[in-house]
PDB file of C-alpha atoms and ligand atoms in Angstrom:
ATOM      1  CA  UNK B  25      91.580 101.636 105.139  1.00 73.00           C
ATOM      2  CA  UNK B  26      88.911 102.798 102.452  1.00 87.00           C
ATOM      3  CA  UNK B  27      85.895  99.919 102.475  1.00 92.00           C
ATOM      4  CA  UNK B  28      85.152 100.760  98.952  1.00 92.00           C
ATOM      5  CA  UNK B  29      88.790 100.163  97.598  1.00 92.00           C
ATOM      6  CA  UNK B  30      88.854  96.756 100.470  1.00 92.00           C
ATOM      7  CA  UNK B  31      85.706  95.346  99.075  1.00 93.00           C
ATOM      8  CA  UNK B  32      87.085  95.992  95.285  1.00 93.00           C
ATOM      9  CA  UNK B  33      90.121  93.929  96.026  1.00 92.00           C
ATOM     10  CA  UNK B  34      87.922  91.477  97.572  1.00 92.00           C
ATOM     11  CA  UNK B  35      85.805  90.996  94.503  1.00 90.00           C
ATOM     12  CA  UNK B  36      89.039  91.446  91.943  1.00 83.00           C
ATOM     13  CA  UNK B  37      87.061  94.689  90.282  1.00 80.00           C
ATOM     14  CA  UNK B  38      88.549  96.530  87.354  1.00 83.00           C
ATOM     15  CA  UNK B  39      90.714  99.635  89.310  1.00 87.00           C
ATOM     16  CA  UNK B  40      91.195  97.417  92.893  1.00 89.00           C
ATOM     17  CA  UNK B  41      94.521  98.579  94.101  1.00 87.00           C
ATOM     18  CA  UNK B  42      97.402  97.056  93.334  1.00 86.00           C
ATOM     19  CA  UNK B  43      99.133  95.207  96.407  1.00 84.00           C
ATOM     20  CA  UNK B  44     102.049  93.621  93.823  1.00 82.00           C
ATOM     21  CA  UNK B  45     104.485  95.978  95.608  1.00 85.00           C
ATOM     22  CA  UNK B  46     103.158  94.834  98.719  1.00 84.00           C
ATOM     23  CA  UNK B  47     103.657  90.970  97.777  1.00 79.00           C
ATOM     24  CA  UNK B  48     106.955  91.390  96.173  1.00 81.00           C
ATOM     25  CA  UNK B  49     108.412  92.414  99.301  1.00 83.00           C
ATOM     26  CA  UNK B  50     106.856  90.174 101.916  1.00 81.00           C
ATOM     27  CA  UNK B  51     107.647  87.206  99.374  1.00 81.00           C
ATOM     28  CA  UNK B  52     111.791  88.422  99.494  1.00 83.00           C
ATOM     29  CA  UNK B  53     111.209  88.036 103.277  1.00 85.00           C
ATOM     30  CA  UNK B  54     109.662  84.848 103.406  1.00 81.00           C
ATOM     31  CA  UNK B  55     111.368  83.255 100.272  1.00 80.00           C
ATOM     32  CA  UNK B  56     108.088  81.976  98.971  1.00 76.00           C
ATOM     33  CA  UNK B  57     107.474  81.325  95.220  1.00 76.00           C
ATOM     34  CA  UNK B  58     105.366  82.618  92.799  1.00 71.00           C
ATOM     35  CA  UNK B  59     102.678  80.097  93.560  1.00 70.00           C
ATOM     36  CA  UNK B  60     102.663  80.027  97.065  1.00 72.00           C
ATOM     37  CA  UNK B  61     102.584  83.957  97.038  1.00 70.00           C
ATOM     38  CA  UNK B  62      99.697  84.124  94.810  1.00 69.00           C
ATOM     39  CA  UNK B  63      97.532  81.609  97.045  1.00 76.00           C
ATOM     40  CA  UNK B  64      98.560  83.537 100.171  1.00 80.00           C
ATOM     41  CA  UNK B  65      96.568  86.611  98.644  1.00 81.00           C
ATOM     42  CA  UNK B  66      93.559  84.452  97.642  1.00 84.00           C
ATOM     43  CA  UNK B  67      94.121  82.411 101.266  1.00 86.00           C
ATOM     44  CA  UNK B  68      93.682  86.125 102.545  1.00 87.00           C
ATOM     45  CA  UNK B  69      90.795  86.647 101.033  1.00 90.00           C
ATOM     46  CA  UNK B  70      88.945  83.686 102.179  1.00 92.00           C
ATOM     47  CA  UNK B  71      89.623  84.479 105.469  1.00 93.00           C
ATOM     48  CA  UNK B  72      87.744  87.881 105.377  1.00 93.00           C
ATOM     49  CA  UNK B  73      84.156  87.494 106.919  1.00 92.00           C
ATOM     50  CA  UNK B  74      82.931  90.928 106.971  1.00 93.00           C
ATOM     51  CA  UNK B  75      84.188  94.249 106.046  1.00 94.00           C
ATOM     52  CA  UNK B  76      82.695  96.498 109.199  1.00 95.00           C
ATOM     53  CA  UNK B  77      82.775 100.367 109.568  1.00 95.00           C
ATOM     54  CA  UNK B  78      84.422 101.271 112.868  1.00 94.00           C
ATOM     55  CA  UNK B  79      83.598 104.718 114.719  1.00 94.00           C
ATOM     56  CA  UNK B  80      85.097 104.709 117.931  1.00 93.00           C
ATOM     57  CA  UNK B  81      82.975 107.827 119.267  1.00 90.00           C
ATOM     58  CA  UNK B  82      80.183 105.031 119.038  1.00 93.00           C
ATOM     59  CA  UNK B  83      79.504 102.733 122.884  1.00 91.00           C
ATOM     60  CA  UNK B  84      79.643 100.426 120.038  1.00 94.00           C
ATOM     61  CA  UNK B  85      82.220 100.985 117.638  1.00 94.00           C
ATOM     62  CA  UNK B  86      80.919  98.672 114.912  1.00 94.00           C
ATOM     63  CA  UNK B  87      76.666 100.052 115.351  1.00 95.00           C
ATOM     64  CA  UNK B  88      74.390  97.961 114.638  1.00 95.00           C
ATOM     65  CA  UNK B  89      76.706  95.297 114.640  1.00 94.00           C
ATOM     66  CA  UNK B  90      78.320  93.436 117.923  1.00 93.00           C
ATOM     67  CA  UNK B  91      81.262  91.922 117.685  1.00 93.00           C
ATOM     68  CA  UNK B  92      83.034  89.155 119.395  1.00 95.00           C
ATOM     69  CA  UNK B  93      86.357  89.156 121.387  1.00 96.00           C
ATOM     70  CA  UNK B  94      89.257  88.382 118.635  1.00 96.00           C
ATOM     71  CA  UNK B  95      92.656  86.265 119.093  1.00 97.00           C
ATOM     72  CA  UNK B  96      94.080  88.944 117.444  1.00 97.00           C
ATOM     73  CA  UNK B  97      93.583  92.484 116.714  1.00 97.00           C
ATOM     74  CA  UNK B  98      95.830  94.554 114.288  1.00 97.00           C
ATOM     75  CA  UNK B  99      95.661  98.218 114.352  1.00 97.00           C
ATOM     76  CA  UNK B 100      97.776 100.717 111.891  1.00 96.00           C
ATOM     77  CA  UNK B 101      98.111 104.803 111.828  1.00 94.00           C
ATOM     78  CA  UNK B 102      94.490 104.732 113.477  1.00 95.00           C
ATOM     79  CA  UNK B 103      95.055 106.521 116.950  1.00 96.00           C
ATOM     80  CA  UNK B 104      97.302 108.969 115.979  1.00 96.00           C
ATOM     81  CA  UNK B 105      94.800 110.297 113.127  1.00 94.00           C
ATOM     82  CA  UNK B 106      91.455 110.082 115.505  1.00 94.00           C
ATOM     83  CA  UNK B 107      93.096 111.511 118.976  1.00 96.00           C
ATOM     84  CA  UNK B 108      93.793 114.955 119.319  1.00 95.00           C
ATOM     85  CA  UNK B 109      95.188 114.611 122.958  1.00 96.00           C
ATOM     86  CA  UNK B 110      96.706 111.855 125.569  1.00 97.00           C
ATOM     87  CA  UNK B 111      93.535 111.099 127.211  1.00 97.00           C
ATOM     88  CA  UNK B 112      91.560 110.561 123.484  1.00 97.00           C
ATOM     89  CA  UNK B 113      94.742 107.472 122.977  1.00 97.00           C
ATOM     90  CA  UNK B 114      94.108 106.206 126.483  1.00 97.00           C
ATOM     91  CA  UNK B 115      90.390 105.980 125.895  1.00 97.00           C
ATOM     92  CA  UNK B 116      89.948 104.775 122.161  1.00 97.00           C
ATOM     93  CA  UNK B 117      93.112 102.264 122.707  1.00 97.00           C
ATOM     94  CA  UNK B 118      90.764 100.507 125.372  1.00 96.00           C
ATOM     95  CA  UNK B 119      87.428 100.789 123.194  1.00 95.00           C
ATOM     96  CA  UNK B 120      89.903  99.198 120.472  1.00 96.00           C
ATOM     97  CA  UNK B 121      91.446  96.519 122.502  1.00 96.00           C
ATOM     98  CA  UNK B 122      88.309  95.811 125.206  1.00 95.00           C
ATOM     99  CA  UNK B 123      87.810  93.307 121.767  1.00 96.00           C
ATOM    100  CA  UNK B 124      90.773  91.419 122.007  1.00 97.00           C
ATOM    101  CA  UNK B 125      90.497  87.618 124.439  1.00 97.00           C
ATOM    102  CA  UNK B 126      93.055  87.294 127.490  1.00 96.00           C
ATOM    103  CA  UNK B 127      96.056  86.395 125.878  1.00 97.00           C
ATOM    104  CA  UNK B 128      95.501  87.667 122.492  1.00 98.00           C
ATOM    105  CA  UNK B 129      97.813  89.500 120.070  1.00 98.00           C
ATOM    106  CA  UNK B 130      97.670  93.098 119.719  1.00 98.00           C
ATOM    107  CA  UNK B 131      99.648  94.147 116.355  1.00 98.00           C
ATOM    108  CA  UNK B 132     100.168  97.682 116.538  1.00 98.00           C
ATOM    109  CA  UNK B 133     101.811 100.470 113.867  1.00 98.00           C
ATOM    110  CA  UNK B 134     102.392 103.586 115.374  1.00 98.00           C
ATOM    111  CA  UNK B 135     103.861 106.899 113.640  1.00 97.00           C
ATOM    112  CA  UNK B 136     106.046 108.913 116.329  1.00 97.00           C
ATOM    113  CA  UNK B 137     106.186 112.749 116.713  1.00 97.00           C
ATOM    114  CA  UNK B 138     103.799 113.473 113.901  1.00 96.00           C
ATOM    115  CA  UNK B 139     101.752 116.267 113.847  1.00 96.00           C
ATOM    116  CA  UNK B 140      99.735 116.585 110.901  1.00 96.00           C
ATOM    117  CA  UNK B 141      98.919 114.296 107.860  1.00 95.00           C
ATOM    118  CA  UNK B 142      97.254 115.148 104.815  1.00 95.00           C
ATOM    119  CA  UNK B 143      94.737 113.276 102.165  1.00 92.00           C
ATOM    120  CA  UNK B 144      95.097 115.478  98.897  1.00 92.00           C
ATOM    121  CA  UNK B 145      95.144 119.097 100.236  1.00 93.00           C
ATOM    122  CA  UNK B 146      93.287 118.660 102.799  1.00 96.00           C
ATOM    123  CA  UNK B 147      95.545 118.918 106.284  1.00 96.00           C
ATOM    124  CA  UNK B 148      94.112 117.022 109.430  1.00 96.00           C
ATOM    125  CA  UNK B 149      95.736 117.134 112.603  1.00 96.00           C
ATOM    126  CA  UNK B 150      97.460 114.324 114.396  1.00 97.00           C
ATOM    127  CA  UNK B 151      98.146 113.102 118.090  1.00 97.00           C
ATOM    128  CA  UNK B 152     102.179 113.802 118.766  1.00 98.00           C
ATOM    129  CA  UNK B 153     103.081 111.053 121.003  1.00 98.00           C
ATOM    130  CA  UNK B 154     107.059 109.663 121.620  1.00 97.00           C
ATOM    131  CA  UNK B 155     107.898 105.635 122.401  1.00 98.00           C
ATOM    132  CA  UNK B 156     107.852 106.206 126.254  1.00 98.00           C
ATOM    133  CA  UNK B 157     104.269 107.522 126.227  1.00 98.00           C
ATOM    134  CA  UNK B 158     103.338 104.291 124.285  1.00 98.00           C
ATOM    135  CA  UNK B 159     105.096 101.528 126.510  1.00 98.00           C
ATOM    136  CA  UNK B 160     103.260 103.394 129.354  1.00 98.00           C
ATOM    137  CA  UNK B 161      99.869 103.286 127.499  1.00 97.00           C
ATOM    138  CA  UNK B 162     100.776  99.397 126.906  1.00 98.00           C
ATOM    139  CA  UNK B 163     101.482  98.695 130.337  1.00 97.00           C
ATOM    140  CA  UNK B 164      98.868 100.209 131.632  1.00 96.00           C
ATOM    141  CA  UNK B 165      96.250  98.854 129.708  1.00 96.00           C
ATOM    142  CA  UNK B 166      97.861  95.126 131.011  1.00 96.00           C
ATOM    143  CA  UNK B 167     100.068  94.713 127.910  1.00 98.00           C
ATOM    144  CA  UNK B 168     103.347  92.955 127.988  1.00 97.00           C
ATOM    145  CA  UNK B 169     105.452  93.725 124.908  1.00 98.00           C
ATOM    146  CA  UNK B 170     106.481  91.150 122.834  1.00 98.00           C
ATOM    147  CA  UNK B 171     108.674  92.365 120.529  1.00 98.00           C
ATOM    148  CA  UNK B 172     109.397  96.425 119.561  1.00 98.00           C
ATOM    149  CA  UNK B 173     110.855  97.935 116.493  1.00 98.00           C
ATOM    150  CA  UNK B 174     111.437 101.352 115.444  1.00 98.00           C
ATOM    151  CA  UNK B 175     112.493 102.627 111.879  1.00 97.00           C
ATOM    152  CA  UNK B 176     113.493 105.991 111.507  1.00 97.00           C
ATOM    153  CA  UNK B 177     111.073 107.970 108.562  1.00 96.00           C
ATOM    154  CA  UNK B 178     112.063 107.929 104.980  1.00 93.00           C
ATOM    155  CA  UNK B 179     109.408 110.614 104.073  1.00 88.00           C
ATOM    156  CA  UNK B 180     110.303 112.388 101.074  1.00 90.00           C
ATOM    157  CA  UNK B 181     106.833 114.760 100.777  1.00 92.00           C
ATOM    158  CA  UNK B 182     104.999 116.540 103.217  1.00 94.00           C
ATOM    159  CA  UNK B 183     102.445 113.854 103.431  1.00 95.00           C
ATOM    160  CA  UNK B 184     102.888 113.675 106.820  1.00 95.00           C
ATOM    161  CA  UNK B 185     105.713 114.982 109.196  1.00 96.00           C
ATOM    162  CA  UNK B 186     106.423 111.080 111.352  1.00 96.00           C
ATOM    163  CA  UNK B 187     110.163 110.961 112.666  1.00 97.00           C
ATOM    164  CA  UNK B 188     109.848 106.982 112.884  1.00 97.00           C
ATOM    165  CA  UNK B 189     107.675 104.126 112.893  1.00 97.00           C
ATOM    166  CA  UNK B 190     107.083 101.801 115.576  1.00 98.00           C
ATOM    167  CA  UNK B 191     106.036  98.306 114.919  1.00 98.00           C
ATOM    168  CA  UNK B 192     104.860  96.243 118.467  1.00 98.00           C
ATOM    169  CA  UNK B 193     103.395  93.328 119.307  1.00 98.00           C
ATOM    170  CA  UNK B 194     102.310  92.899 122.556  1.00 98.00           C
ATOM    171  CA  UNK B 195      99.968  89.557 124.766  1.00 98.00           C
ATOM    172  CA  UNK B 196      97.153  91.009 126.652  1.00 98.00           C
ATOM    173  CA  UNK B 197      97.269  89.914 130.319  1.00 96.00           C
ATOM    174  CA  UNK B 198      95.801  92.104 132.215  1.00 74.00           C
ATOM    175  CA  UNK B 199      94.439  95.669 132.861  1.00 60.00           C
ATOM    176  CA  UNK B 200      95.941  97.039 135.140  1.00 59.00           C
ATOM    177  CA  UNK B 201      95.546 100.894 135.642  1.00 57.00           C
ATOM    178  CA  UNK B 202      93.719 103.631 133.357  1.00 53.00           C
ATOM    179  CA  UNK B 203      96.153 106.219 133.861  1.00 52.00           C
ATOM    180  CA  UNK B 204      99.297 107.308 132.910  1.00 49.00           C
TER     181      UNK B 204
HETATM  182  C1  SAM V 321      95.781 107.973 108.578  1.00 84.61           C
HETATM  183  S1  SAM V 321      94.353 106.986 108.247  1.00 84.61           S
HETATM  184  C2  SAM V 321      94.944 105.346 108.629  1.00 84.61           C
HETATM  185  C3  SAM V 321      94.287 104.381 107.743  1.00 84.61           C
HETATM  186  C4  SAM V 321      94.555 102.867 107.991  1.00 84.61           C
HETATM  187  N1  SAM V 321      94.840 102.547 109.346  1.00 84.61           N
HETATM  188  C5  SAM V 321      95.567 102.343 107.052  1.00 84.61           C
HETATM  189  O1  SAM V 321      96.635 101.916 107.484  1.00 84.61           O
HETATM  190  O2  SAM V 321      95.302 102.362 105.854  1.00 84.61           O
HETATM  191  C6  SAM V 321      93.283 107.366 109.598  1.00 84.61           C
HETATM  192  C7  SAM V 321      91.955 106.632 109.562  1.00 84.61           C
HETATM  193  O3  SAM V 321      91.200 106.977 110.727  1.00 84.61           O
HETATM  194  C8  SAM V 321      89.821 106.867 110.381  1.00 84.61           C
HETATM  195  N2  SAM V 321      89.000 107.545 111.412  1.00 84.61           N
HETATM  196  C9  SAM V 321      88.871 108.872 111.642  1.00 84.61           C
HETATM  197  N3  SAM V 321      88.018 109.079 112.686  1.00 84.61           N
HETATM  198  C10 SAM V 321      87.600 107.849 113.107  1.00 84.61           C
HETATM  199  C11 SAM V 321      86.721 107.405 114.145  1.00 84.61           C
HETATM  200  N4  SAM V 321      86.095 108.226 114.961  1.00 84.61           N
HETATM  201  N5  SAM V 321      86.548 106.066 114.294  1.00 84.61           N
HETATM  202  C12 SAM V 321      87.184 105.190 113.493  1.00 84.61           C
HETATM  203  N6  SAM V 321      88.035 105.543 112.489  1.00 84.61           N
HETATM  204  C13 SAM V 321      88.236 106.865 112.301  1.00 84.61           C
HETATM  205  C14 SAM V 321      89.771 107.504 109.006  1.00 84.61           C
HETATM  206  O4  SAM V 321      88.646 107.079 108.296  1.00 84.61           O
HETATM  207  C15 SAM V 321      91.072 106.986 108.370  1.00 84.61           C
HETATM  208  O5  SAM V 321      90.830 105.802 107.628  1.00 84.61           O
END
């Protein structure tokens, strides 16, 4: 997520992204009405405290700032884009979710079997890793799954190369080994 174009939407700026797309959907799913939809964005906003820069080559990912364990803890198309290897998505999944409380919600998207990605022409390399490798991660790191989808890509450009999506969520109980 680009903190410039977060903290645009934040402050409704001229050229903030548009998220209609985004709201026209999740309203279909929820059957909410105009009204209702339009608070939920504002209700959204409210809720932000702080927009943070994360590096998670940092001990502390969010330098000079500390942050606080979390109930919940979503994470999107990071660890495939920062890891080049198995032992980079064991490590920066636990400096990730060392921040969630016992018992909190991990929401996790996950692109499968990609290799690359690109942002304009530029081509960066990404971490090819298949379902089984991340139920083992999961369990490992003391997750139990709550509930697992998996959508097949619809790519139509050579963005990226993904085969599917996976979309988890998963209760942190406890850790239970660091290896796979
Ligand atoms: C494919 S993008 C995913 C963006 C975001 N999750 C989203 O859904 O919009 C990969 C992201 O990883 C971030 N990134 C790269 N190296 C990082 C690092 N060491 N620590 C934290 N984030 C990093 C990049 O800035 C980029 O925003």
């Amino acid at each position: 997520m680009c903190i410039m174009e977060l903290n645009k939407w934040l402050a409704m700026r001229t050229g903030a992204y548009d998220w209609s797309h985004v709201h026209a959907y999740a309203k279909g799913l929820q059957c909410t009405s105009d009204q209702e939809d339009l608070n939920k964005e504002e209700h959204l906003k409210t809720c932000i405290k702080r927009v943070l820069k994360i590096d998670l080559q940092k001990a502390n990912i969010t330098d000079p700032e500390v942050l606080e364990q979390a109930d919940c803890i979503v994470t999107s198309g990071l660890l495939e884009a920062v890891c080049q290897n198995q032992n980079d998505y064991i490590k920066y999944f636990q400096c990730i979710t060392e921040y969630l409380k016992p018992q909190g919600l991990l929401i996790l998207v996950g692109y499968l079997k990609s290799s690359y990605y690109k942002v304009g022409e530029d081509r960066y390399h990404a971490f090819t890793y298949d379902e089984c490798f991340l139920r083992q991660n999961l369990a490992n790191g003391g997750f139990k799954i709550h509930s697992w989808e998996v959508l097949d890509s619809k790519m139509q450009s050579d963005v990226t190369d993904y085969k599917h999506v996976v979309v988890v969520t998963a209760i942190k109980e406890c850790r239970v080994s660091n290896l796979t």
